[in-house]
XYZ file of C-alpha atoms in Angstrom:
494
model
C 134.727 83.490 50.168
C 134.529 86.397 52.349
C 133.994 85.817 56.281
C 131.776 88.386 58.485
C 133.520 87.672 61.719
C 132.350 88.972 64.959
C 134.845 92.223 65.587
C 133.755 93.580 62.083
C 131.275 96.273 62.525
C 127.582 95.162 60.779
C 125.135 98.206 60.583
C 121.984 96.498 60.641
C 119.797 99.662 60.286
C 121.121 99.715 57.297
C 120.898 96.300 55.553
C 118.774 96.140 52.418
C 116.712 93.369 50.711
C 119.760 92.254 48.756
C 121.654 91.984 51.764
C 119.109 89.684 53.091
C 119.432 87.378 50.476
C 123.106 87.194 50.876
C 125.261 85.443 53.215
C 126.329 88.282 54.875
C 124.490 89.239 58.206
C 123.907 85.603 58.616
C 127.491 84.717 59.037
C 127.988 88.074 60.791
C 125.628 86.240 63.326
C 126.961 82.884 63.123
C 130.343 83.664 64.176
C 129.073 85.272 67.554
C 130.070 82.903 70.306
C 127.886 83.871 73.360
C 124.904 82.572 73.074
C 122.671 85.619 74.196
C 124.524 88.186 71.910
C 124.129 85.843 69.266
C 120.036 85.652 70.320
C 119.952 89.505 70.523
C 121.365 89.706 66.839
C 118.820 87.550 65.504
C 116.379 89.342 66.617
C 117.518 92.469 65.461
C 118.035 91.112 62.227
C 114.373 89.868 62.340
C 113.008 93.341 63.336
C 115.104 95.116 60.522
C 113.280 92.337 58.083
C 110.074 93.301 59.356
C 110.517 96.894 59.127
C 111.834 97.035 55.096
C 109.293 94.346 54.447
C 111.993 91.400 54.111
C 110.504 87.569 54.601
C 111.556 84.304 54.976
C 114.929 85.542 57.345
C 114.366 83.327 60.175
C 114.271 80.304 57.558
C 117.437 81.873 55.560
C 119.360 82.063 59.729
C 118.225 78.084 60.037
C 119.346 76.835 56.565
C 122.609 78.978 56.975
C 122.872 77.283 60.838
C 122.753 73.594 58.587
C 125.036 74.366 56.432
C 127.510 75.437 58.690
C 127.240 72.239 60.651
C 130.506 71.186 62.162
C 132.489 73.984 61.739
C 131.937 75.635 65.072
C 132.127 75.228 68.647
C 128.876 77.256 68.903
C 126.304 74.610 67.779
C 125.357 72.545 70.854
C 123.366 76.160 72.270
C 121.385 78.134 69.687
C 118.834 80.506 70.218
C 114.937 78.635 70.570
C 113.392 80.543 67.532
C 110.122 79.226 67.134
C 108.718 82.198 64.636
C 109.511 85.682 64.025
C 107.233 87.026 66.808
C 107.561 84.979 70.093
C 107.725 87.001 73.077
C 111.519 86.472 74.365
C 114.523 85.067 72.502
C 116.261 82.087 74.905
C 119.137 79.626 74.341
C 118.498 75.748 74.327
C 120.307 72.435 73.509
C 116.716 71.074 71.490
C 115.387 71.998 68.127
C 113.191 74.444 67.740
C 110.737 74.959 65.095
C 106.816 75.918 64.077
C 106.946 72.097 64.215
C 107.915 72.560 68.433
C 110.615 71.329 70.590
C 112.363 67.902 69.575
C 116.165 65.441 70.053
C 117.282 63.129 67.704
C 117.755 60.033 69.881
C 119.147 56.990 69.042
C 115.350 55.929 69.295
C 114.614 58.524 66.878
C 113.180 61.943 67.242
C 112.262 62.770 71.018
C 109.485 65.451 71.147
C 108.991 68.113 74.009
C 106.204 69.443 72.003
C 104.402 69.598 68.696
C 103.812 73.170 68.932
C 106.343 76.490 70.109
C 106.599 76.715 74.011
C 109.006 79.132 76.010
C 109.207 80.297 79.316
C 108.546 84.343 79.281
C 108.804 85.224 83.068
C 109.338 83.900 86.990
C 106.820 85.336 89.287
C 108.336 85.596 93.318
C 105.641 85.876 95.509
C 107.144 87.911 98.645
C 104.370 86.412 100.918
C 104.708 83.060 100.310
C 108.396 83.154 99.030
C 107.162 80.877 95.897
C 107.817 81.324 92.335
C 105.496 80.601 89.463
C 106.555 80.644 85.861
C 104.554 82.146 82.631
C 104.382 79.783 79.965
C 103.951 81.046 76.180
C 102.677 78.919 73.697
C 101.417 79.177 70.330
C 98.301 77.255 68.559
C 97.665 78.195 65.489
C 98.881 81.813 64.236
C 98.654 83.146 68.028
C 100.402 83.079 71.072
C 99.173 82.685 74.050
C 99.978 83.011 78.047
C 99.381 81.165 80.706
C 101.165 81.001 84.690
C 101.282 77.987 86.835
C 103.454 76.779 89.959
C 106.527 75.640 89.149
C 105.992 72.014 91.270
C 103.571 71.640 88.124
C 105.978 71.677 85.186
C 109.060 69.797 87.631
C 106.876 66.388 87.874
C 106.112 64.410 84.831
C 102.695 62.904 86.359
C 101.679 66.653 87.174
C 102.386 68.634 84.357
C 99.924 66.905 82.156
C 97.416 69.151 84.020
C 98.557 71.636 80.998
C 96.219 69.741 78.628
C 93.435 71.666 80.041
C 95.037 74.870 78.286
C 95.491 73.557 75.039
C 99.322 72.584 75.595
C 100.323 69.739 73.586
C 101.418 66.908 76.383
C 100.450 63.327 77.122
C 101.889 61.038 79.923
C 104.305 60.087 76.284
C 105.813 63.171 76.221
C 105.441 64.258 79.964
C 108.889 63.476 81.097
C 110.729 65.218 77.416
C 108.150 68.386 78.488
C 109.708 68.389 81.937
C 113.482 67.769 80.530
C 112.562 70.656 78.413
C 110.973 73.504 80.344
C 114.072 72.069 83.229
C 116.904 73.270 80.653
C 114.947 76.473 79.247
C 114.810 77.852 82.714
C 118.207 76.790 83.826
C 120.135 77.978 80.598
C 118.070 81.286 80.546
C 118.357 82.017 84.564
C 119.278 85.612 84.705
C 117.509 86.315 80.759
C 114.236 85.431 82.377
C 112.601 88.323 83.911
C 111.578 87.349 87.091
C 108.799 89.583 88.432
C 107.826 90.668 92.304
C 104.287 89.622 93.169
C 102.166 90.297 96.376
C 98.726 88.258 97.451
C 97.869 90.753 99.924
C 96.575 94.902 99.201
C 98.062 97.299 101.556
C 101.655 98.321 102.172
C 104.536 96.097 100.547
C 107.322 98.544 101.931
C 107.591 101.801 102.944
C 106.961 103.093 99.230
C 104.422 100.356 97.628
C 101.252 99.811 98.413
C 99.303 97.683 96.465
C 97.392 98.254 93.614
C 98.827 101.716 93.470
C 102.311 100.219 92.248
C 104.275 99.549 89.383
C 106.559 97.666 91.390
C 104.799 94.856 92.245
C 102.160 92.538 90.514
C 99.190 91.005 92.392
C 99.310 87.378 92.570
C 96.678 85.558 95.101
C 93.994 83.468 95.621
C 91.612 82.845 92.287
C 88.320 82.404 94.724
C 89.206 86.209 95.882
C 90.557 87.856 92.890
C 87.320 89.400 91.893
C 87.808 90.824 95.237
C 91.248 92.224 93.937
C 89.801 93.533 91.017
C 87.128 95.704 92.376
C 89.452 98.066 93.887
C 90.128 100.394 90.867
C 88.762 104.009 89.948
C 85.832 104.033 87.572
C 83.281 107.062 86.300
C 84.282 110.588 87.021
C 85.774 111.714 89.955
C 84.136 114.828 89.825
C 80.688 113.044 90.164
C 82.401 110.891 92.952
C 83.454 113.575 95.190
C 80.499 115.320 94.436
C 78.224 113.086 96.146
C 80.613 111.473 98.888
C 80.636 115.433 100.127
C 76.415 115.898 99.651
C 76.020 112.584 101.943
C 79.322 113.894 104.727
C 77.536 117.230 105.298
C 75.259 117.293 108.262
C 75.834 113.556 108.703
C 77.734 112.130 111.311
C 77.900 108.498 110.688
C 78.600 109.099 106.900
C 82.023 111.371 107.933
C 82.287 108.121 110.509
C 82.156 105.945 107.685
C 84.637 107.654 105.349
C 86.772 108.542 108.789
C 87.353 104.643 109.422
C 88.003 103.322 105.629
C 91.123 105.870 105.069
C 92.225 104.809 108.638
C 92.959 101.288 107.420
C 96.140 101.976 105.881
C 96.874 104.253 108.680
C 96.842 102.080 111.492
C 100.276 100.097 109.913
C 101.822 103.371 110.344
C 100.621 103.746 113.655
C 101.521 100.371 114.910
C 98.051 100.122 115.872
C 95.712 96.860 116.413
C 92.217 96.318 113.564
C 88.924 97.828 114.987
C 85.324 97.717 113.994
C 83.668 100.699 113.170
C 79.501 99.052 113.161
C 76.140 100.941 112.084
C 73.034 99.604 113.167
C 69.683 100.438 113.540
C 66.283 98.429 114.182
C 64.313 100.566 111.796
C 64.355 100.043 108.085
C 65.394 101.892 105.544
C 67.822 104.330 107.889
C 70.800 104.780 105.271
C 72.827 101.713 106.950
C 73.563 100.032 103.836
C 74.358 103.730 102.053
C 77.081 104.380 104.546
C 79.277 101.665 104.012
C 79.187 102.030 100.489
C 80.121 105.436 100.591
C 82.637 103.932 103.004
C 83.471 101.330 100.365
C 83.374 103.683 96.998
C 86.618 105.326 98.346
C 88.870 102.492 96.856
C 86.463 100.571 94.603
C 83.350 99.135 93.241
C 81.025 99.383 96.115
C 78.202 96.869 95.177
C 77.617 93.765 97.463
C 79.872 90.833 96.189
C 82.750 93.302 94.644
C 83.918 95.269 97.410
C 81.272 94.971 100.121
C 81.492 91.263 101.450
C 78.806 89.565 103.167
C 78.336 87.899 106.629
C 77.269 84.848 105.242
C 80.588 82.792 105.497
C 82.728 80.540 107.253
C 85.385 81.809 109.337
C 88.192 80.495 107.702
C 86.663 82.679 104.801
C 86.733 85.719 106.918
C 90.077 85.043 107.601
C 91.154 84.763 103.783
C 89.404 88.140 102.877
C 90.589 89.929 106.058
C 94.187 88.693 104.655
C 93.734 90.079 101.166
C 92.709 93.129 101.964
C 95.257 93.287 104.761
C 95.602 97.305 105.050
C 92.445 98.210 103.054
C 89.400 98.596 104.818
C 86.950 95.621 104.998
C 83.690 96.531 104.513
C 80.796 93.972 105.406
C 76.950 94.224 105.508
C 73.521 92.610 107.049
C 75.241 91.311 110.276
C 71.820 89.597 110.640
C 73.154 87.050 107.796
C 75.139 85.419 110.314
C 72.636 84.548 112.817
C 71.743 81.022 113.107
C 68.421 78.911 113.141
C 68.162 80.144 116.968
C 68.921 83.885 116.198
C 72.106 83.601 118.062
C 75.003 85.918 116.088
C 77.615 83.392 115.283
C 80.261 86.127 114.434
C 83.310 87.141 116.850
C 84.409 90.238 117.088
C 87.725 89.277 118.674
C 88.986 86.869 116.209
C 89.079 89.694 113.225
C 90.174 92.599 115.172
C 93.251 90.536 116.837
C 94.390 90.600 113.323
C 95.748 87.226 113.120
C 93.780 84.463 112.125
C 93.790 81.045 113.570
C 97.039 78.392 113.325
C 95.438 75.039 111.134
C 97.440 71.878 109.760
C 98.454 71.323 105.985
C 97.326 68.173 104.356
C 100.997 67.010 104.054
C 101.098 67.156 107.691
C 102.860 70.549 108.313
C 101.641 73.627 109.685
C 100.070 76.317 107.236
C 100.664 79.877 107.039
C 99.161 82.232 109.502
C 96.938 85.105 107.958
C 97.174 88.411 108.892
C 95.879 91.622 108.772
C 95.331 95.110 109.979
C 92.777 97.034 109.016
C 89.654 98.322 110.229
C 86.564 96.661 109.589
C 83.470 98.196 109.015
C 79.922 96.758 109.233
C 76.227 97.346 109.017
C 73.153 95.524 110.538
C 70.003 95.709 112.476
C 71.333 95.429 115.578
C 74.206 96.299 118.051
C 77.542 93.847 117.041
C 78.210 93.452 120.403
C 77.352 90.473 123.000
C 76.736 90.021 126.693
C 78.897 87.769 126.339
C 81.970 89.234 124.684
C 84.571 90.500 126.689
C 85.940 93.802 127.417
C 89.008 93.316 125.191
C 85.927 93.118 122.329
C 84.261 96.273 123.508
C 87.539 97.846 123.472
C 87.588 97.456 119.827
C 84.116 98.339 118.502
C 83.289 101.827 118.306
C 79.119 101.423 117.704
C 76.844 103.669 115.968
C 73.276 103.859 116.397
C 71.086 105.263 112.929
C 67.832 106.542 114.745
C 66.882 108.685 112.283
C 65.990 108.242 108.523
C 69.708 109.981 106.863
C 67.907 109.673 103.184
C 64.709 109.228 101.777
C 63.802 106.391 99.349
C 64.048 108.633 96.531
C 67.366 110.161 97.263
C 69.111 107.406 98.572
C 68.455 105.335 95.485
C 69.920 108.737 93.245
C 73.331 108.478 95.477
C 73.761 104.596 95.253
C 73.324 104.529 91.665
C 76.122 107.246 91.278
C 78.579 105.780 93.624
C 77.948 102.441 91.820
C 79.103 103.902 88.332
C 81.360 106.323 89.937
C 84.048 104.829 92.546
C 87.260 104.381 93.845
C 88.602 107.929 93.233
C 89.764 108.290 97.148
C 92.099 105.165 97.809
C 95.252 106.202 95.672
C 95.102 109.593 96.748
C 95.066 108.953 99.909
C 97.989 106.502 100.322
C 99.915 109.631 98.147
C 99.011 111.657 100.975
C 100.524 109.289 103.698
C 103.576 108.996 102.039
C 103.965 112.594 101.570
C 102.923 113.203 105.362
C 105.109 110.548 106.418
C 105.343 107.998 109.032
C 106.904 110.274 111.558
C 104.855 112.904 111.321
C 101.781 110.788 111.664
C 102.707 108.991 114.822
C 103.563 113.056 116.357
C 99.897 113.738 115.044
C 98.451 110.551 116.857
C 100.469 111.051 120.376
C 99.542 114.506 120.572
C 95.824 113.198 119.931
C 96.184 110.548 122.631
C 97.650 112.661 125.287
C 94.948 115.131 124.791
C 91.793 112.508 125.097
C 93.445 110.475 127.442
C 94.430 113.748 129.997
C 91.541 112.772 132.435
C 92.386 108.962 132.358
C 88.541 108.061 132.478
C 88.889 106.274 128.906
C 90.655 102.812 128.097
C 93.629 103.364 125.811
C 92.670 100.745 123.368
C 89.251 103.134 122.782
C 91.643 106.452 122.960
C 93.808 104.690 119.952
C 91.018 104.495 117.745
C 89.433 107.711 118.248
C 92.845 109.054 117.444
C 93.046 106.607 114.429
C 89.547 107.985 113.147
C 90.548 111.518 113.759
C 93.906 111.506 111.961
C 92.274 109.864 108.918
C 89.239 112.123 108.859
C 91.565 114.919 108.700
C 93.434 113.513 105.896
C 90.828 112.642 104.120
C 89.024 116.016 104.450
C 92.047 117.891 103.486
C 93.469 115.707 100.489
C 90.798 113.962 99.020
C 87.780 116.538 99.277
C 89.478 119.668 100.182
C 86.941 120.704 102.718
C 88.590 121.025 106.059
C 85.168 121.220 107.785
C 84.308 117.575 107.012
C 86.795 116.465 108.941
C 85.798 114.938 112.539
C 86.305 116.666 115.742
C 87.084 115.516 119.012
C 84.065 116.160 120.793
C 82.055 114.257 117.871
C-alpha cells in the first residue's frame, strides 16, 4: 500500500475526481502532525472539491480519520469540521459533526450541542479593555452570527441566555456548552482573529478616527447605536454642498453653525475644553431648527432622533450621548423641552462642557467608569441658554446667538430641509482627512497665532478667546476643504 507522507509534495490544484475517490490526498492529510496545517489542508482540499464539482470529501476525510484509528499520535486534536462551508477551520478534542459537538463518556455520549457551533472572532474593546466573542452557528442549511460577552459563555447558569438566539442549550447541557466553547477558544488562541473595537466616535489615535476607519470596529451601547449609525454619507454630495453653501452665504449664524460642528474634532488637537455654540430666538419660525441641521448634515442623518438629540432626557443620558459622540459634534434642539412644570430650565451648562461626566457606584459595589468627552455642543431654542444663576465659568463657555430676523421663508426652508434630509453627511470624513493632512502641529501654530492676536488688548477672558480661535480655525478648514469657497469662512471681526 502506498503512503502519502507529509514531506511528499501534493499539488492540490491539480487533483481530479478520481483522485478524490482515492486514498491519496486523504492520507497526504492524515499524516500532517500540527494540527492547524493539517486544518488548512482540509480546507484546501474542500475548496478544490468545490471548484471541479467533487462531493461528499468532507465525509470521505471522516471515514478515512476512522479507519485510521490508532495508528497515530495525531488523533486526540482534529480539526472541528462541522460542513464544508463554516466560517473558520479550528482544532478541538470533541466530535464534530452536522449532528454538533459531543464525548463519549463512560455515561455515554456527552453533548455540547445538537447543532455546529464555533467561535469566529474576539472583539477587544480599547475603552473598556473587555473582550466579546462572535459565535457562529448553524440551524438548518444556514449559518448564522451572533456576539456576546464572554462572562456569558464562562458560567453555566448564564449562558443559557443563548436560547433566545436559537442556540441549542438547556441548564442539561449548560456546563458541556461551557467545557466546549472553554477549549475552542483556548486551543485556537492565536487562530482566532481577535478584532479592535471602540464605543466612542472621534479620534482612536493619532491616525483613526471613528467611523472613518478600517482599523477599528464600533462596539457600544445598543440604546445608542442608532445614534452610531446615523453618521454615514447618503444622497449626492453634489446636492449636499450645494445647499449647505446657498444657506452659508449672507448668513451668519448658518457659517456659525457649520464653524462649530467641524471644530469638534478640532478641539482634541487643540487640547481645548467642550463649548456650546446656542441659537435662539423668541419669534417663530426664524431658521433655528434649519441651522443645526445644516450643522448636523455635515457627518450624518440630520433628522430629530438620528443625529439631532433632544432635550428631553435625564442627565445620566446626556452624559452617555455626550460620551459616544466624544469628538463629534453634539447637536441638540428645543431647549424649551427641558423646562419643568414651573418653566424653570433644568439643563446645566457646566456639567456638559466640563467634559467629564459625573463619578456613580456599580451595582456590585465598585465604582463605574467615568464618561468623557470633548466636543462642542450645539443647541437651538426659544430662549437664551444661559441663567442668572450660572456662573462665569458657564458664560465662559457659551458663545450665544440671537435669530432676530426670519433667515428663510416657509417655502424655502421646507425645500432645504427636505434635501439635507436625503442628502447628508458628505463633510465629516473629509474633514478629519484634512486635519490629518494639516497636522497637529500646524494647527496648534494656527490657533496661538489666533489667540495672541484677539487676546492683544487683554479686555477678553481666555476661555472666550479659545473658542473664537476654535471656531475660526474650523471655519477656515471647512471653507477651504469641504466647500472650496474661501469666502465662507469666518472672520475675526464676525
Amino acid at each position: 500500500m502506498e503512503v502519502y507522507l507529509p514531506d511528499n509534495k501534493l499539488d492540490i490544484e491539480s487533483l481530479t475526481e478520481e483522485d478524490f475517490q482515492s486514498a491519496k490526498p486523504y492520507a497526504f492529510t492524515y499524516d500532517i502532525i500540527e494540527p492547524f496545517e493539517q486544518s488548512l489542508t482540509v480546507r484546501k482540499l474542500l475548496d478544490r472539491a468545490d471548484k471541479i464539482g467533487v462531493k461528499g470529501v468532507l465525509e470521505h476525510w471522516r471515514n478515512y480519520k476512522k479507519s485510521q484509528k490508532g495508528q497515530s499520535s495525531n488523533e486526540e486534536l482534529e480539526t472541528a469540521l462541522f460542513d464544508d462551508n463554516q466560517p473558520i477551520d479550528l482544532v478541538s478534542s470533541w466530535n464534530c459533526s452536522e449532528e454538533g459537538a459531543y464525548k463519549n463518556s463512560v455515561h455515554g455520549i456527552e453533548w455540547a450541542c445538537t447543532h455546529p457551533l464555533l467561535i469566529t472572532k474576539r472583539f477587544y474593546n480599547m475603552d473598556t479593555e473587555t473582550e466579546k466573542i462572535e459565535l457562529a452557528f448553524k440551524l438548518g442549511k444556514h449559518w448564522r452570527k451572533i456576539t456576546e460577552s464572554k462572562s456569558i459563555i464562562a458560567s453555566a447558569n448564564k449562558i443559557v441566555s443563548l436560547a433566545d438566539y436559537g442556540i441549542s442549550i438547556t441548564s442539561e447541557n449548560a456546563k458541556s456548552m461551557v467545557a466546549y466553547l472553554q477549549e475552542l477558544e483556548t486551543l485556537n488562541y492565536d487562530h482566532i482573529p481577535t478584532v479592535t473595537t471602540t464605543s466612542r466616535l472621534g479620534w482612536v489615535n493619532k491616525t483613526d478616527f471613528m467611523p472613518y476607519t478600517n482599523n477599528v470596529e464600533f462596539d457600544g451601547d445598543m440604546a445608542l447605536n442608532r445614534l452610531f449609525k446615523s453618521v454615514h454619507a447618503n444622497g449626492s454630495e453634489y446636492l449636499w454642498t450645494s445647499t449647505l453653501k446657498e444657506m452659508m452665504k449672507g448668513n451668519l449664524p448658518v457659517r456659525l453653525a457649520v464653524a462649530a460642528s467641524v471644530a469638534s474634532p478640532i478641539l482634541k488637537l487643540l487640547n481645548a475644553q467642550p463649548f456650546f455654540v446656542h441659537f435662539w430666538s423668541d419669534m417663530s419660525a426664524t431658521g433655528k431648527t434649519l441651522i443645526i441641521m445644516a450643522a448636523a448634515s455635515i457627518w450624518g442623518d440630520p433628522s430629530l432622533g438620528e443625529y439631532v438629540q433632544s432635550f428631553n432626557a435625564t442627565t445620566v443620558a446626556l452624559e452617555r450621548t455626550a460620551e459616544i459622540l466624544n469628538n463629534t459634534p453634539m447637536v441638540m434642539d428645543e431647549l424649551q423641552l427641558s423646562k419643568d412644570h414651573r418653566g424653570t430650565t433644568n439643563f446645566d451648562v457646566y456639567k456638559l462642557a466640563q467634559g467629564q461626566g459625573k463619578g456613580r457606584g456599580t451595582k456590585a459595589g465598585g465604582v463605574d467608569r467615568i464618561p468623557q468627552w470633548c466636543n462642542t455642543i450645539i443647541t437651538s431654542g426659544e430662549g437664551t441658554i444661559l441663567n442668572d444663576s450660572d456662573g462665569q465659568g458657564a458664560f465662559a463657555r457659551v458663545l450665544e446667538c440671537e435669530i432676530t430676523e426670519v433667515l428663510f421663508d416657509a417655502s424655502n426652508g421646507n425645500r432645504i430641509a427636505n434635501i439635507i434630509r436625503e442628502n447628508y453627511g458628505w463633510g465629516g470624513e473629509k474633514i478629519i482627512e484634512a486635519l490629518k493632512k494639516i497636522g497637529a502641529e500646524q494647527l496648534n501654530k494656527m490657533f496661538s497665532e489666533l489667540v495672541k492676536e484677539m487676546n492683544k488688548d487683554g479686555i477678553i477672558q481666555d476661555k472666550q478667546v479659545i473658542l473664537a480661535a476654535s471656531l475660526l480655525i474650523a471655519s477656515k478648514v471647512a471653507s477651504e476643504y469641504v466647500f472650496r469657497d474661501p469666502s465662507l469662512a469666518l472672520t475675526i471681526q464676525e
